[in-house]
Coordinates of C-alpha atoms in Angstrom, one line a residue:
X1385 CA 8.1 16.7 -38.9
X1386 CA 7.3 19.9 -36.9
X1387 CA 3.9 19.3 -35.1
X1388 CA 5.1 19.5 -31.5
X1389 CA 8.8 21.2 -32.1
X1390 CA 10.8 22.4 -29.4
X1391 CA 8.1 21.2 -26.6
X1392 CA 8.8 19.3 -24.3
X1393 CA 6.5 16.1 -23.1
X1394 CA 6.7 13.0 -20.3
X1395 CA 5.2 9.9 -21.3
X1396 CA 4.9 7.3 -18.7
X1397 CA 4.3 4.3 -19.2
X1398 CA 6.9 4.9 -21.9
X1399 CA 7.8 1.3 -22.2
X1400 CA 5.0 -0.4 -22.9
X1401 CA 3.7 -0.8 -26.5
X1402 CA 1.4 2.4 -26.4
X1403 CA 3.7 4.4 -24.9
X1404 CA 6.5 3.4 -26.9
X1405 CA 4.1 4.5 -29.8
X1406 CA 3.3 7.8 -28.3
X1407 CA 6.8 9.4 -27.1
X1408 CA 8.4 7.9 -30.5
X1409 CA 5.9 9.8 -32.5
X1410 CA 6.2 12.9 -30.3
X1411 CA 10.1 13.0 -30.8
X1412 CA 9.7 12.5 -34.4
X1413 CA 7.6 15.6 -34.5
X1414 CA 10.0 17.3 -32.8
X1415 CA 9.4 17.2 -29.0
X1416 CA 12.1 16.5 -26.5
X1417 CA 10.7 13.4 -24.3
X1418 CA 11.3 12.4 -21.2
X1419 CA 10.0 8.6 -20.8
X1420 CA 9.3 7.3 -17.7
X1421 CA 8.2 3.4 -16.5
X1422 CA 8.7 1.5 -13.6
X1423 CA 10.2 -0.5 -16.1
X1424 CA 13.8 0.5 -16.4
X1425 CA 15.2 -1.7 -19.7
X1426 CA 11.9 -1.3 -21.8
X1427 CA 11.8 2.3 -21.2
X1428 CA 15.9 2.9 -21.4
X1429 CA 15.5 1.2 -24.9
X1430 CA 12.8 3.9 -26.0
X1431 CA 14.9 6.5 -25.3
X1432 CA 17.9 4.9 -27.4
X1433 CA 15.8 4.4 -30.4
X1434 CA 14.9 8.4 -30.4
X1435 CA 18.6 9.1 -29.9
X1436 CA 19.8 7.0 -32.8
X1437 CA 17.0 8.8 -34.9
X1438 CA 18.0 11.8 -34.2
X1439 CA 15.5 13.0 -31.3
X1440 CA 16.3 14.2 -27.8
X1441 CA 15.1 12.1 -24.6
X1442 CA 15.9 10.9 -21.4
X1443 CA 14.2 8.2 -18.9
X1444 CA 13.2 8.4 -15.7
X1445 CA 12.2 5.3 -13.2
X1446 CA 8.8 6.1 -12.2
X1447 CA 5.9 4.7 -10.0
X1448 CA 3.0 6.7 -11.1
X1449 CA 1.2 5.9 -7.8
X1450 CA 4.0 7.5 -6.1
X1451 CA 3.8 11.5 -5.2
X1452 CA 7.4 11.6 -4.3
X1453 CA 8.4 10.6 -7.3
X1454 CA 6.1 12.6 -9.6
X1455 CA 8.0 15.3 -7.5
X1456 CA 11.1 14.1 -8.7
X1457 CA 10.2 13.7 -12.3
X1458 CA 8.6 17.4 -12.4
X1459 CA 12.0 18.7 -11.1
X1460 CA 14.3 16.7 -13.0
X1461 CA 12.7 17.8 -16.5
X1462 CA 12.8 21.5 -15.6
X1463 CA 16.2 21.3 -14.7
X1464 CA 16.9 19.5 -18.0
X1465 CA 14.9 21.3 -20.3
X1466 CA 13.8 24.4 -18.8
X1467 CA 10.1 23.8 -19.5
X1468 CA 7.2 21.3 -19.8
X1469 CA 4.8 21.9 -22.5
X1470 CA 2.7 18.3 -22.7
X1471 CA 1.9 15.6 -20.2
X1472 CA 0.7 12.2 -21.8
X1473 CA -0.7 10.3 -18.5
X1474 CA -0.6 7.0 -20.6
X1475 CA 0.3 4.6 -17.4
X1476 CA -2.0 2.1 -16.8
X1477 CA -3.0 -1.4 -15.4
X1478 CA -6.0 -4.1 -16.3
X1479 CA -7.9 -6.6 -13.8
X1480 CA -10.0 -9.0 -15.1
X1481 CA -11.7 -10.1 -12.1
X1482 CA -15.7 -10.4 -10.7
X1483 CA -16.9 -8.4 -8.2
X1484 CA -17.5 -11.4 -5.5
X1485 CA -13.8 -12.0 -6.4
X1486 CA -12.5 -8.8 -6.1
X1487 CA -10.0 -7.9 -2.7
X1488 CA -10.4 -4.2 -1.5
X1489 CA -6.4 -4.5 -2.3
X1490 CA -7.3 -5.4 -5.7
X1491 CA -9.5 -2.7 -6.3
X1492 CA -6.9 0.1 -4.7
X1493 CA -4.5 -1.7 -6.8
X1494 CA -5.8 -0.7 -10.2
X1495 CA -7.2 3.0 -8.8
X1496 CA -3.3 3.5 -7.6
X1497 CA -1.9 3.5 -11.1
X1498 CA -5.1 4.1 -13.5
X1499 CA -6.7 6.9 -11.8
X1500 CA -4.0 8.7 -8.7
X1501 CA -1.7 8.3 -11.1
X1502 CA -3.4 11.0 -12.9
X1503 CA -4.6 13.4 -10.3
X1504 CA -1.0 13.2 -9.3
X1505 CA 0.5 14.0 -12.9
X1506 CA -1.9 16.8 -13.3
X1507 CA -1.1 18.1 -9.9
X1508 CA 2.6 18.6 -10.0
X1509 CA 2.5 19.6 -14.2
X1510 CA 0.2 22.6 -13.2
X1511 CA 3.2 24.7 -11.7
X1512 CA 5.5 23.4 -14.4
X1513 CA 2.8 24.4 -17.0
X1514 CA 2.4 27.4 -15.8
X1515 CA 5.8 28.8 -16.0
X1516 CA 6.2 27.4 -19.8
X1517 CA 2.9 30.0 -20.6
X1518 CA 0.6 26.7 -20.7
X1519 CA 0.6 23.1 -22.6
X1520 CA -1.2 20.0 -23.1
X1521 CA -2.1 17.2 -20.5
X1522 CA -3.3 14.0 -22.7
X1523 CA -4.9 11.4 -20.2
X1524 CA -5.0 7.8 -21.4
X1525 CA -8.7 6.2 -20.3
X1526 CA -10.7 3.5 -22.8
X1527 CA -13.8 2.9 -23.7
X1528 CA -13.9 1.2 -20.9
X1529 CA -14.2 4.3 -19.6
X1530 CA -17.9 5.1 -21.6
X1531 CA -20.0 1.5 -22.0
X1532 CA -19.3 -0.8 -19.6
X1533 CA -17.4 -4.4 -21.5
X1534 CA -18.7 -6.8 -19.5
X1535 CA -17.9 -9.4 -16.5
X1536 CA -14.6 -8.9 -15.1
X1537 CA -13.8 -5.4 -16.2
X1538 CA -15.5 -3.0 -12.9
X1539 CA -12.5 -2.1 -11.3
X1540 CA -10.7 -1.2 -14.6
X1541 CA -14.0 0.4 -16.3
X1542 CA -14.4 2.8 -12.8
X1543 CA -10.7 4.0 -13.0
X1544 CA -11.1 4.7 -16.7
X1545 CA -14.3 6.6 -16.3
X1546 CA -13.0 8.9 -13.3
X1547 CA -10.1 9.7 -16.1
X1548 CA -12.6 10.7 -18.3
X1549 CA -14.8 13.0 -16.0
X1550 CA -11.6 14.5 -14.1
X1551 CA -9.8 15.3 -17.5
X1552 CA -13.2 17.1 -18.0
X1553 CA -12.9 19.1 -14.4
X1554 CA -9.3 19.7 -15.0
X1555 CA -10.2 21.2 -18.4
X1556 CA -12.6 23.6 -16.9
X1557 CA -10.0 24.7 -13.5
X1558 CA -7.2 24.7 -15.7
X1559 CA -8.3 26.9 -18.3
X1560 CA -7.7 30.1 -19.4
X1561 CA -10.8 31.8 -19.8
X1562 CA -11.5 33.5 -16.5
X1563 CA -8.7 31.3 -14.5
X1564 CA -5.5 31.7 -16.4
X1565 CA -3.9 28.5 -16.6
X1566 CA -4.0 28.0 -20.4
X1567 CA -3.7 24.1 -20.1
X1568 CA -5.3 21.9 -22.3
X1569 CA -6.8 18.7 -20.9
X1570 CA -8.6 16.2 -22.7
X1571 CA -8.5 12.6 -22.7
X1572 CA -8.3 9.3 -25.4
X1573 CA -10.3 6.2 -25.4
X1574 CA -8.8 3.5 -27.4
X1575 CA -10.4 0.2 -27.8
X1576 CA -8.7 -3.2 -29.4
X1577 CA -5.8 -1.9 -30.0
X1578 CA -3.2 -4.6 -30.8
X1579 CA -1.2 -4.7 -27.8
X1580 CA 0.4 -7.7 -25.8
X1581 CA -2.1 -7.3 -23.0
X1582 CA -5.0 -7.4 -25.2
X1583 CA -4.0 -10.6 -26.7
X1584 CA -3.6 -12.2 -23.4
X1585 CA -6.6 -11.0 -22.1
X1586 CA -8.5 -11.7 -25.5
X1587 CA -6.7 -15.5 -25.5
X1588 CA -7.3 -16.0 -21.4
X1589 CA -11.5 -15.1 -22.2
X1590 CA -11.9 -17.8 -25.1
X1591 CA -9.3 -20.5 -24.0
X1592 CA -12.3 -22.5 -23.0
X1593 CA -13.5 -22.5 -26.4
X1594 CA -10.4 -23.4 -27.7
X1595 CA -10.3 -20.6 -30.4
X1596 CA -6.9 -19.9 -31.8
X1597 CA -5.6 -16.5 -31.7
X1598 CA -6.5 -16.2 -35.6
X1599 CA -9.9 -16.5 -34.8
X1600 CA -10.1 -14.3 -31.4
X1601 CA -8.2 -11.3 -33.4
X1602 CA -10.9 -11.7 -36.1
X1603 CA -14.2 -12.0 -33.8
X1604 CA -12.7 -8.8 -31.8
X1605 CA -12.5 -7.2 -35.7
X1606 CA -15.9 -8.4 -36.3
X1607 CA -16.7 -5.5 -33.7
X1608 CA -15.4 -2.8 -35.2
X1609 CA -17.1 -1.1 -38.4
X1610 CA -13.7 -0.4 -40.0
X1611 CA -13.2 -4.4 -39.9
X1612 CA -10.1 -4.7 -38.1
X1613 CA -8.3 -4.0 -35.3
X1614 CA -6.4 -0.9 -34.4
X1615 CA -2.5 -0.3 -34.1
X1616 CA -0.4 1.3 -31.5
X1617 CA 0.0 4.3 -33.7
X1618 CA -3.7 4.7 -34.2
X1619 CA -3.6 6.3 -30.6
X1620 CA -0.3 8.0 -30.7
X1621 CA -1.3 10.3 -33.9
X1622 CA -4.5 11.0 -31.3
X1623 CA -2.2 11.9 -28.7
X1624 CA 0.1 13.9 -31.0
X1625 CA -3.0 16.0 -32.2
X1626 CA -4.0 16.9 -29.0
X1627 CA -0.8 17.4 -27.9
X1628 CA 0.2 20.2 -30.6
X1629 CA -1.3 23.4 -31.4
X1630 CA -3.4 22.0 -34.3
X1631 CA -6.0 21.3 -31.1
X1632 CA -5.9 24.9 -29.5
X1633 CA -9.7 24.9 -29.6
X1634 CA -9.9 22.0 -28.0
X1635 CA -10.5 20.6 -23.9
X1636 CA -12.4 18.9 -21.8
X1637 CA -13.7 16.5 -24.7
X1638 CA -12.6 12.6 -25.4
X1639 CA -11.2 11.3 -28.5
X1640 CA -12.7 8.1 -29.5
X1641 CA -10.4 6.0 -31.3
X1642 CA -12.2 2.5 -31.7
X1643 CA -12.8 1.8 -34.8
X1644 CA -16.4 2.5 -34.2
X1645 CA -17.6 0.4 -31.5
X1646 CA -19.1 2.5 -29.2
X1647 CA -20.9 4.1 -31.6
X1648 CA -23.4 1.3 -32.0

């Protein structure tokens, strides 16, 4: 119950189901967590369910894509708590959409959240990060963001690879070995992870067949070799891990969690 005690982490994107997964687990552990979403109810009623178990947390509306705001949310955590040990950049956005198809507004679209989102997080921890002695910045990408998953998926596959290779830049920058940052930055790629979006986009992709949703959660199983599907929590104990001082020998690497897929 003490993995991550007495740090203190954001989550954005703390409303939706990963997020929810990942700043509940961290304040079980111990953390105090500062949620923030652009969506004020979903990630309000995150922060409650840590207060009634006990935990510490506030929320914070917040547009990812927005450096003002990032400003904001680095300020109003220090003067809350003092100190910023981890930074889960879990905010994100799919398009399912071909290339022909694609608006150059689409495609800033998903960079905006997916991959400035980031860059900006990253930015304004650093000075944060710094004065706490160091921490953790966890950077949600996909396998998306390592094999390519087919029609549809270039905008969101680009933005999730960029995580991957600037969580790896980050690492080396942000290091302590000759630069003395002492920040940890590594990133997770989850893949068919039961989540409302993945159902829709899973349902949306065989509608013409008329499969029932039965039979499109067990053909996306059939692609795993553990022979099912992974839970939000499967990505939150990856998150937590990096995010506590179990990883301290561990940057600029990606954490598969996808129940073996890409290792075909």
């Amino acid at each position: 119950m003490n993995r991550v005690k007495d740090k203190v982490a954001i989550v954005t994107g703390g409303s939706g189901v990963l997020g929810k997964a990942e700043a509940l687990l961290l304040a079980l552990e111990g953390a105090k967590v500062v949620v923030t979403d652009i969506v004020e109810a979903g990630g309000k009623e995150v922060v409650a369910v840590i207060r009634r178990q006990g935990g510490e947390a506030m929320f914070i509306r917040h547009d990812v894509a927005n450096e003002e705001e990032w400003i904001a949310v680095i300020d109003q955590t220090m003067s809350k708590y003092g100190r910023l040990d981890i930074l889960v950049n879990n905010a994100g956005v799919a398009m399912n959409r071909p290339i022909e198809e694609m608006t150059l507004s689409d495609w800033r679209s998903v960079m905006a959240v997916n991959l400035d989102g980031v860059f900006l997080g990253t930015k304004h921890a650093v000075g944060a990060m710094k004065k706490s002695g160091g921490g953790s910045i966890v950077n949600i990408s996909s396998v998306a963001g390592l094999v390519g998953l087919g029609a549809g998926s270039s905008a969101y596959s680009a933005s999730k690879g960029g995580v991957r290779l600037f969580s790896k830049a980050s690492a080396f920058q942000l290091s302590k070995a000759g630069h003395g940052y002492n920040i940890r930055v590594n990133s997770v790629h989850p893949a068919f992870v039961l989540t409302p979006l993945m159902r829709a986009s899973f349902v949306r992709r065989l509608k013409k067949r008329g499969a029932p949703w039965k039979e499109v959660k067990q053909i996306r199983a059939d692609w795993t070799m553990v022979g099912h599907l992974g839970e939000p929590d499967d990505v939150a104990y990856a998150v937590l891990y990096l995010a506590s001082d179990e990883s301290k020998f561990v940057t600029g690497t990606e954490l598969v969690i996808d129940g073996g897929f890409t290792a075909r």
